Amino acid sequence: MLTSTPSHSPLDIHLTKEAPVHADFHWQGQASDLISSAGSSSGTFVVQGGPGSGRSSFLRDVARAEIMAGTNPDSILFLTASKEAAGETNRWLLSAIEQEFDKDNAVERVFSEPIARSVHSFAFAVLRDQAARNPGAPKLRLLTGAEHDALVQDLLREQAEQGSDIWPDKLKPALTTLGFARQLRDFLLRVTERGVTSEKLREYGQRFSREEWIAAADFYDDYRSTARLMGSNALNASELIRAAVDALDNDEELSEPLNFDVILIDDSQFFDPLSSALVERFRSRARLTLVASAESESVFGFRGGSTKYAKSLVDKEKTIHLPGTKRMAPPVAELAAGVAKSMRTRESNRWAEEIRQQVATNSANDGTDPGEADIRILTSPSAEVAAVVDRVRRAHLVDNVSWKGIAVIVRSKSQAAPIRRGLLSAGVPVADDPTEIVLSEQPMVRALLLVVRGAVDKNLTNDELERMVLSPIGGGDPVTFRRILRGLRRGFMRLEFDDPDKADDLASTIMTDDEDFGRPVFRAIDALRFILLGGELADLTKNLTAREKDLIMRVRSVIEAGQTAYRNGESIETILWEVWNAAGLSDALVDQSLRGGAVGSMADRHLDAVMSLFDAAGDYVERRPSSTITTFLQFMRDQELPTGARDRRGPVRDAVVVSPAHATVGKEWDTVVVAGLQEDVWPSLSETGTIFRQEEFIDLVDSDVEPGLPGNRRGRYDDRLAEERRLFLVAVTRARRSLLVTAVGPHVSDDGKVDSDADTRSRFLEEIATDDIALSSHDGSDHESSESADSGATENSDGAATQSSLSMRPEREYPRVLSADSLIAELRRAVESKDTPSHEREQAARQLARLALAAGDTPSRESVIAAANPDHWWGLQGLSTTKSLHDDDKSYVIFPSQVEDYLAYPLGAFLKSVQTAGRDSSETLLGTLTHMAAEAMERGVDEEKVRDRFLATVPRLLGPHAWNKEEQIEAWHKMFNGLVEKLHERDAALTGHAEFEKDMGGTLIGHTDSGEEVQIKGKIDRLEVSDDGKYYIIDFKTGHKIPEDVPNHPQLKTYQTLMAKWEGPQESSLSSASPSASGKAGDSSVDNCLAGAELIYPHKKPRKRPVQAPLTNEDIDSWTRKLIELATVMAGPQFAGRFDLGRDEKNRFGSLGSVLIGKSVLDPTFTPSNPEDTD
């Protein structure tokens, strides 16, 4: 066990060994006789019993007794079905023997080598001894599932490329698919597990006209030949046992040193025929053999696991039956008995009856925890997850069960993901099984491999580059990533017009050729790639913020560490280490891991994944000394199956296990939740291996049932259903004290109508629904009591449903989760609801106050209970500010381009400005480009040069994936021609001079009622000044739709008002020509300086020029008053909304809507009925 002090204290780590629990069982009958006569008893015994009957514990007690009686530990063989069970047995034996002997003597005497081994470990030891006698033989190695999968895929890919004729024509198109490779690999494993050779498989295929079997046999021969040519002695798990059996049969001297006095076989129902054959090679020479078996737990039939071997050894006089259960609390045992009885076999019925008698005999209350077992039917998957999370948290917080003493069991891996997310979001640490996730898909490993690939071959796709920036190494987020790309794009646009030659040089370095147009196309993602891989683009990064630059430099520094190691010719492991070290994540992850909780479990996951990556790299280099980092990256990329992590025998993490049912055999927890009992999920009755007719092959070999006979399909269906029932029994019997089974059922309305579209609960729940098994629909709330009473259920003083009756009605209320978030939410509902009685509201407020005081000064985002403070409640506080948006020390500022929107819909205009702040759409960028092109021509830049630059830039702004790219480019080409034509027309009509993109600064137009200045700020696209000093304003529009009422166009009127009020610097060419000295606006009898305004649309030629006549002085005064009034509206902080938007306005403002003052859109009484009463 690893513990540490809080992170703010000096780190103080203590390592302690957690000793296994030794339960002292009182064995009876033959079981007791065997233990008492240890050292002298002989014969072969079959140990039978149901789940929890103590089969494994009995074998361990026999092993301990034999050692205590003087039997040499090296002459005891204890075989298990898994390495985890073997490790647990060895730890148990070591601890048990240490209690009997002096510690030093015990270790020397007992554990010169492990007593307990998995059957695969024992087979490996046999082959290792054989290899030791043949020094020239290739080194033996166990092939992982992921490696086996990759080898099969490689060979299939090669056969497909060479046009191999071993496969039927109907299968050739599928050779390169992952699904085909997976089914072929599984089929060959089943073949090997049953000891069937390729010759025998080919014979079966010919006899029963199964061309798939013939092809698979030919492939298997090619596979083994390829392995031999490579000089490899790597065997998968099935081949390992087969090779051990063959070695023992062909080499008598090999088996002589392997004489065992005592052989103990645990969980033999999981052994396939080859494993049983391996045991038989030694059993006849052993003094004592015990084979433990449980037909009701035989759940690996698809792998060849069965009870046939144990049944072949059954002798009534030497059969030891262990009755009942020794680990399950009475409620758990009763529910499990209901499952066993539904199986309708002699053994299951016997065990169920033993449980009933055991519970009845021990029904007296002895003061111990009686345990609990419930079944809950929920109305939705999210409600089911909430119920699971609640049970887990209550077990830990109320019942004081450690996190690692809790498990959630599901039928399939896909069901685990939402439960895992729900637990983590509630702060529950979740243990990860490294064998469940492909190593290259682990987030931290994927990020490291991406960085190494970038450092080695610099060939990352755009998606991979984005994932690298957003990975734990980059630490970015999608918003920041987009801002970086926009900043780089804006920098390049500016560089193109400021320094075209420099832009061309940069383009030749980082641009790619657009496949549609044959010209270089700038993409911001390419520029980012260039920078991250070591390039310098200072001109493009000027617009980036400090945080954005830091993110780029962080990723770049990690890549540079990998590049340096690669250039120096370092090994694969060294390159990986340099990248990992440069990332600087290890200290932070270790700190998070030591803190525990949900964050700690995620840190554990990342650290384990990195350790597994280094293990994989070391193993790869050991197997292929001449390999390179490039071949290793390809090897990792090709892996499609999970790879088990190396067992470092570390302490068991204090985290909840979420696991598929098959992975829980042989394990137990204090509290277990079996979730997802849905029809078509549990039981899962779909056939496996349909391409190779795998189930037909299994029936043929295991049961001698010829393929194609009538009734075969029905028989296989019944076998699958029976195995699914046994798997369900395994799941519910993993619990010692507390069990919860959950399912989602259809909602039943008050009038009895059932939602036919809802999920259907599993038939297994219906089968165990008996009068003495309760299906609880209680959610902890008082209003359920009446409904329970109606169904005949009774409740104890705590409100929990007793086991006197059954309710299969789904729960109507959403489950209450015992967490701070749920508690605070419930208290808030009670406080804020008008329907809550006053005394309950007062009590809820009191509890919220206590929680808020407990949170103290902790920031709201750092402490969960700080959310109890009303200061942090959304929607309850008043306005965040009553200040206007303009600076107190400055004037109100109006931008002409915003006037029209604010006059039409103030709230929508404000939200639109916030929504688009800092964001440049393609349309906006193209509009900016148009103005830049016009400005360049006005400054005297050659028209053709501007045209070339304009047309080269347009495709880059449209992006590489625009579906109508050619049409858009053609349209913008026409637009440029229209722009040139309009400029020529205006130049020809010009009697004075013109300025383009004229920045008018801030022009004072008046004061508000409170005396504050109001200014207009803006740039005029083209300002023409006639010889007599009149101003003609032109605004270019890149859109297509011309306003209907141009004479009253708000933007043009604002521009005219600006010029009428403008008093620029004396040296300005405009101020010297201005007639403002001869008259003042406001005096309608004197002419002003305005000649009018016009909208120019280069995209089209309107029938009527969109011209606005010059404003009179009266018009100017009226519009000025309007603008001064609008200035206070634009400054906020309140904005008026509308519900009567027209179609054009909806297109302009999008989905930016309004709500009534004082109402929430979540309020059921909300109805947008008063357009004027809005906020």
Coordinates of N, CA and C in Angstrom, one line a residue, residues 764-863:
F764 N -33.4 -12.6 -18.0 CA -32.9 -13.2 -16.8 C -33.6 -12.6 -15.6
L765 N -33.9 -11.3 -15.7 CA -34.6 -10.7 -14.5 C -36.0 -11.3 -14.3
E766 N -36.7 -11.6 -15.4 CA -38.0 -12.2 -15.3 C -37.9 -13.6 -14.7
E767 N -36.8 -14.3 -15.1 CA -36.7 -15.7 -14.6 C -36.5 -15.8 -13.1
I768 N -35.8 -14.8 -12.5 CA -35.5 -14.9 -11.1 C -36.5 -14.1 -10.3
A769 N -37.6 -13.6 -10.9 CA -38.6 -12.9 -10.2 C -39.5 -13.8 -9.5
T770 N -39.1 -14.2 -8.3 CA -39.9 -15.1 -7.5 C -40.4 -14.3 -6.2
D771 N -41.3 -14.9 -5.5 CA -41.8 -14.2 -4.3 C -40.8 -14.0 -3.3
D772 N -39.7 -14.7 -3.2 CA -38.7 -14.5 -2.2 C -37.5 -13.9 -2.7
I773 N -37.5 -13.2 -3.9 CA -36.4 -12.4 -4.4 C -37.0 -11.0 -4.7
A774 N -36.6 -10.0 -4.1 CA -37.2 -8.7 -4.2 C -36.5 -7.9 -5.3
L775 N -37.3 -7.3 -6.2 CA -36.7 -6.3 -7.2 C -37.1 -4.9 -6.7
S776 N -36.1 -4.2 -6.2 CA -36.4 -3.0 -5.5 C -36.6 -1.9 -6.6
S777 N -37.6 -1.1 -6.4 CA -37.8 0.1 -7.2 C -37.8 1.4 -6.3
H778 N -37.1 1.2 -5.2 CA -37.0 2.3 -4.2 C -35.8 3.2 -4.5
D779 N -36.0 4.5 -4.5 CA -34.9 5.4 -4.8 C -34.6 6.3 -3.6
G780 N -35.1 6.0 -2.5 CA -34.7 6.7 -1.3 C -35.6 7.9 -1.0
S781 N -36.6 8.1 -1.8 CA -37.5 9.2 -1.5 C -38.8 8.7 -0.9
D782 N -39.4 9.5 0.0 CA -40.5 9.1 0.8 C -41.8 8.8 0.0
H783 N -41.9 9.5 -1.2 CA -43.1 9.3 -1.9 C -43.3 8.0 -2.6
E784 N -42.2 7.2 -2.5 CA -42.3 5.8 -3.1 C -43.0 4.8 -2.2
S785 N -43.2 5.2 -0.9 CA -43.7 4.2 0.0 C -45.1 3.8 -0.4
S786 N -45.9 4.7 -0.8 CA -47.3 4.3 -1.2 C -47.3 3.4 -2.4
E787 N -46.4 3.7 -3.3 CA -46.4 2.8 -4.5 C -45.9 1.4 -4.1
S788 N -45.0 1.3 -3.2 CA -44.5 0.0 -2.8 C -45.6 -0.7 -2.1
A789 N -46.3 0.0 -1.3 CA -47.4 -0.6 -0.6 C -48.5 -1.2 -1.5
D790 N -48.7 -0.4 -2.6 CA -49.7 -0.9 -3.5 C -49.3 -2.2 -4.2
S791 N -48.0 -2.4 -4.4 CA -47.5 -3.6 -5.0 C -47.3 -4.7 -4.0
G792 N -47.6 -4.5 -2.8 CA -47.5 -5.5 -1.8 C -46.2 -5.5 -1.0
A793 N -45.3 -4.6 -1.3 CA -44.0 -4.6 -0.6 C -44.1 -3.9 0.7
T794 N -43.3 -4.2 1.6 CA -43.2 -3.5 2.9 C -41.8 -2.9 3.0
E795 N -41.8 -1.9 3.9 CA -40.5 -1.2 4.1 C -40.1 -1.2 5.6
N796 N -38.8 -1.2 5.8 CA -38.4 -1.1 7.2 C -38.3 0.4 7.6
S797 N -37.8 0.6 8.8 CA -37.8 1.9 9.3 C -36.9 2.9 8.5
D798 N -35.9 2.3 7.8 CA -35.0 3.1 7.0 C -35.6 3.5 5.6
G799 N -36.8 3.0 5.3 CA -37.3 3.3 4.0 C -36.9 2.3 2.9
A800 N -36.1 1.3 3.3 CA -35.6 0.4 2.2 C -36.6 -0.7 2.0
A801 N -36.7 -1.2 0.8 CA -37.7 -2.2 0.5 C -37.2 -3.6 1.1
T802 N -38.1 -4.3 1.8 CA -37.7 -5.6 2.3 C -37.9 -6.6 1.2
Q803 N -37.5 -7.9 1.5 CA -37.5 -8.9 0.6 C -38.8 -9.8 0.7
S804 N -39.9 -9.2 0.9 CA -41.1 -9.9 1.1 C -41.9 -10.0 -0.2
S805 N -41.6 -9.1 -1.1 CA -42.4 -9.1 -2.3 C -41.6 -8.5 -3.5
L806 N -42.2 -8.4 -4.6 CA -41.5 -8.1 -5.8 C -42.2 -6.9 -6.5
S807 N -41.4 -6.0 -7.0 CA -41.9 -4.9 -7.9 C -41.1 -4.8 -9.1
M808 N -41.7 -5.0 -10.2 CA -40.9 -4.9 -11.5 C -41.2 -3.6 -12.2
R809 N -41.9 -2.7 -11.6 CA -42.2 -1.4 -12.2 C -41.0 -0.5 -12.2
P810 N -40.7 0.1 -13.3 CA -39.5 1.0 -13.4 C -39.7 2.2 -12.4
E811 N -38.6 2.7 -11.9 CA -38.6 3.8 -11.0 C -39.0 5.1 -11.8
R812 N -39.9 5.9 -11.2 CA -40.3 7.1 -11.9 C -39.3 8.3 -11.6
E813 N -38.8 8.3 -10.4 CA -37.9 9.4 -10.0 C -36.5 9.1 -10.5
Y814 N -35.8 10.2 -10.9 CA -34.4 10.1 -11.2 C -33.6 9.8 -10.0
P815 N -32.7 8.8 -10.0 CA -32.0 8.4 -8.8 C -31.3 9.5 -8.1
R816 N -31.3 9.5 -6.8 CA -30.5 10.5 -6.0 C -29.1 10.0 -5.9
V817 N -28.2 10.8 -6.2 CA -26.8 10.4 -6.1 C -26.2 11.0 -4.9
L818 N -25.5 10.2 -4.1 CA -24.9 10.7 -2.9 C -23.5 11.4 -3.2
S819 N -23.7 12.7 -3.7 CA -22.5 13.5 -4.0 C -22.8 14.9 -3.7
A820 N -21.8 15.7 -3.5 CA -21.9 17.1 -3.2 C -22.8 17.8 -4.2
D821 N -22.5 17.6 -5.5 CA -23.2 18.2 -6.6 C -24.7 17.9 -6.5
S822 N -25.1 16.7 -6.3 CA -26.5 16.3 -6.2 C -27.1 16.9 -5.0
L823 N -26.4 16.8 -3.9 CA -27.0 17.3 -2.6 C -27.3 18.8 -2.7
I824 N -26.3 19.6 -3.2 CA -26.5 21.0 -3.4 C -27.6 21.3 -4.3
A825 N -27.7 20.6 -5.4 CA -28.8 20.8 -6.4 C -30.1 20.5 -5.8
E826 N -30.3 19.5 -5.0 CA -31.5 19.2 -4.3 C -31.9 20.2 -3.3
L827 N -30.9 20.7 -2.5 CA -31.2 21.7 -1.5 C -31.6 23.0 -2.2
R828 N -31.0 23.3 -3.4 CA -31.3 24.6 -4.1 C -32.7 24.5 -4.6
R829 N -33.1 23.3 -5.2 CA -34.5 23.2 -5.7 C -35.5 23.4 -4.5
A830 N -35.1 22.9 -3.4 CA -36.1 23.0 -2.2 C -36.2 24.5 -1.8
V831 N -35.1 25.2 -1.9 CA -35.1 26.6 -1.5 C -35.8 27.5 -2.5
E832 N -35.6 27.2 -3.8 CA -36.1 28.1 -4.8 C -37.5 27.8 -5.3
S833 N -38.0 26.5 -5.0 CA -39.3 26.1 -5.4 C -40.4 26.8 -4.5
K834 N -41.4 27.3 -5.2 CA -42.5 27.9 -4.4 C -43.4 26.8 -3.8
D835 N -43.3 25.6 -4.3 CA -44.1 24.5 -3.8 C -43.6 23.8 -2.6
T836 N -42.3 24.1 -2.2 CA -41.7 23.5 -1.0 C -42.3 24.2 0.2
P837 N -42.7 23.3 1.2 CA -43.2 23.9 2.5 C -42.2 24.8 3.1
S838 N -42.7 25.8 3.8 CA -41.8 26.8 4.4 C -40.7 26.2 5.3
H839 N -41.1 25.2 6.1 CA -40.2 24.6 7.1 C -39.1 23.9 6.4
E840 N -39.4 23.2 5.2 CA -38.4 22.5 4.5 C -37.5 23.5 3.7
R841 N -38.0 24.6 3.3 CA -37.2 25.6 2.6 C -36.2 26.2 3.6
E842 N -36.6 26.5 4.8 CA -35.8 27.0 5.9 C -34.7 26.0 6.2
Q843 N -35.0 24.7 6.3 CA -34.0 23.7 6.6 C -33.0 23.6 5.5
A844 N -33.5 23.6 4.3 CA -32.6 23.5 3.1 C -31.7 24.7 3.1
A845 N -32.2 25.9 3.3 CA -31.3 27.1 3.4 C -30.3 27.0 4.5
R846 N -30.7 26.4 5.6 CA -29.8 26.3 6.7 C -28.6 25.4 6.3
Q847 N -28.9 24.3 5.7 CA -27.9 23.3 5.3 C -27.0 23.9 4.2
L848 N -27.6 24.7 3.3 CA -26.7 25.3 2.3 C -25.8 26.3 2.9
A849 N -26.3 27.0 3.9 CA -25.4 28.0 4.6 C -24.2 27.3 5.3
R850 N -24.5 26.1 5.9 CA -23.5 25.3 6.6 C -22.4 24.9 5.5
L851 N -22.9 24.4 4.4 CA -21.9 24.0 3.3 C -21.1 25.2 2.8
A852 N -21.8 26.3 2.6 CA -21.0 27.5 2.2 C -20.0 28.0 3.2
L853 N -20.3 27.9 4.5 CA -19.3 28.3 5.5 C -18.2 27.3 5.5
A854 N -18.5 26.0 5.3 CA -17.4 25.0 5.3 C -16.5 25.2 4.1
A855 N -17.0 25.7 3.0 CA -16.2 26.0 1.8 C -15.2 27.2 2.1
G856 N -15.6 28.1 3.0 CA -14.8 29.2 3.3 C -14.5 30.1 2.1
D857 N -13.2 30.5 2.0 CA -12.8 31.4 1.0 C -12.3 30.6 -0.3
T858 N -12.5 29.3 -0.3 CA -12.0 28.5 -1.5 C -12.7 29.0 -2.7
P859 N -12.0 29.2 -3.8 CA -12.6 29.7 -5.1 C -13.7 28.7 -5.5
S860 N -14.7 29.2 -6.1 CA -15.8 28.3 -6.5 C -15.5 27.2 -7.4
R861 N -14.5 27.4 -8.3 CA -14.1 26.4 -9.2 C -13.1 25.4 -8.6
E862 N -12.7 25.6 -7.4 CA -11.7 24.7 -6.8 C -12.4 23.8 -5.7
S863 N -13.6 24.2 -5.3 CA -14.2 23.4 -4.2 C -15.7 23.1 -4.7

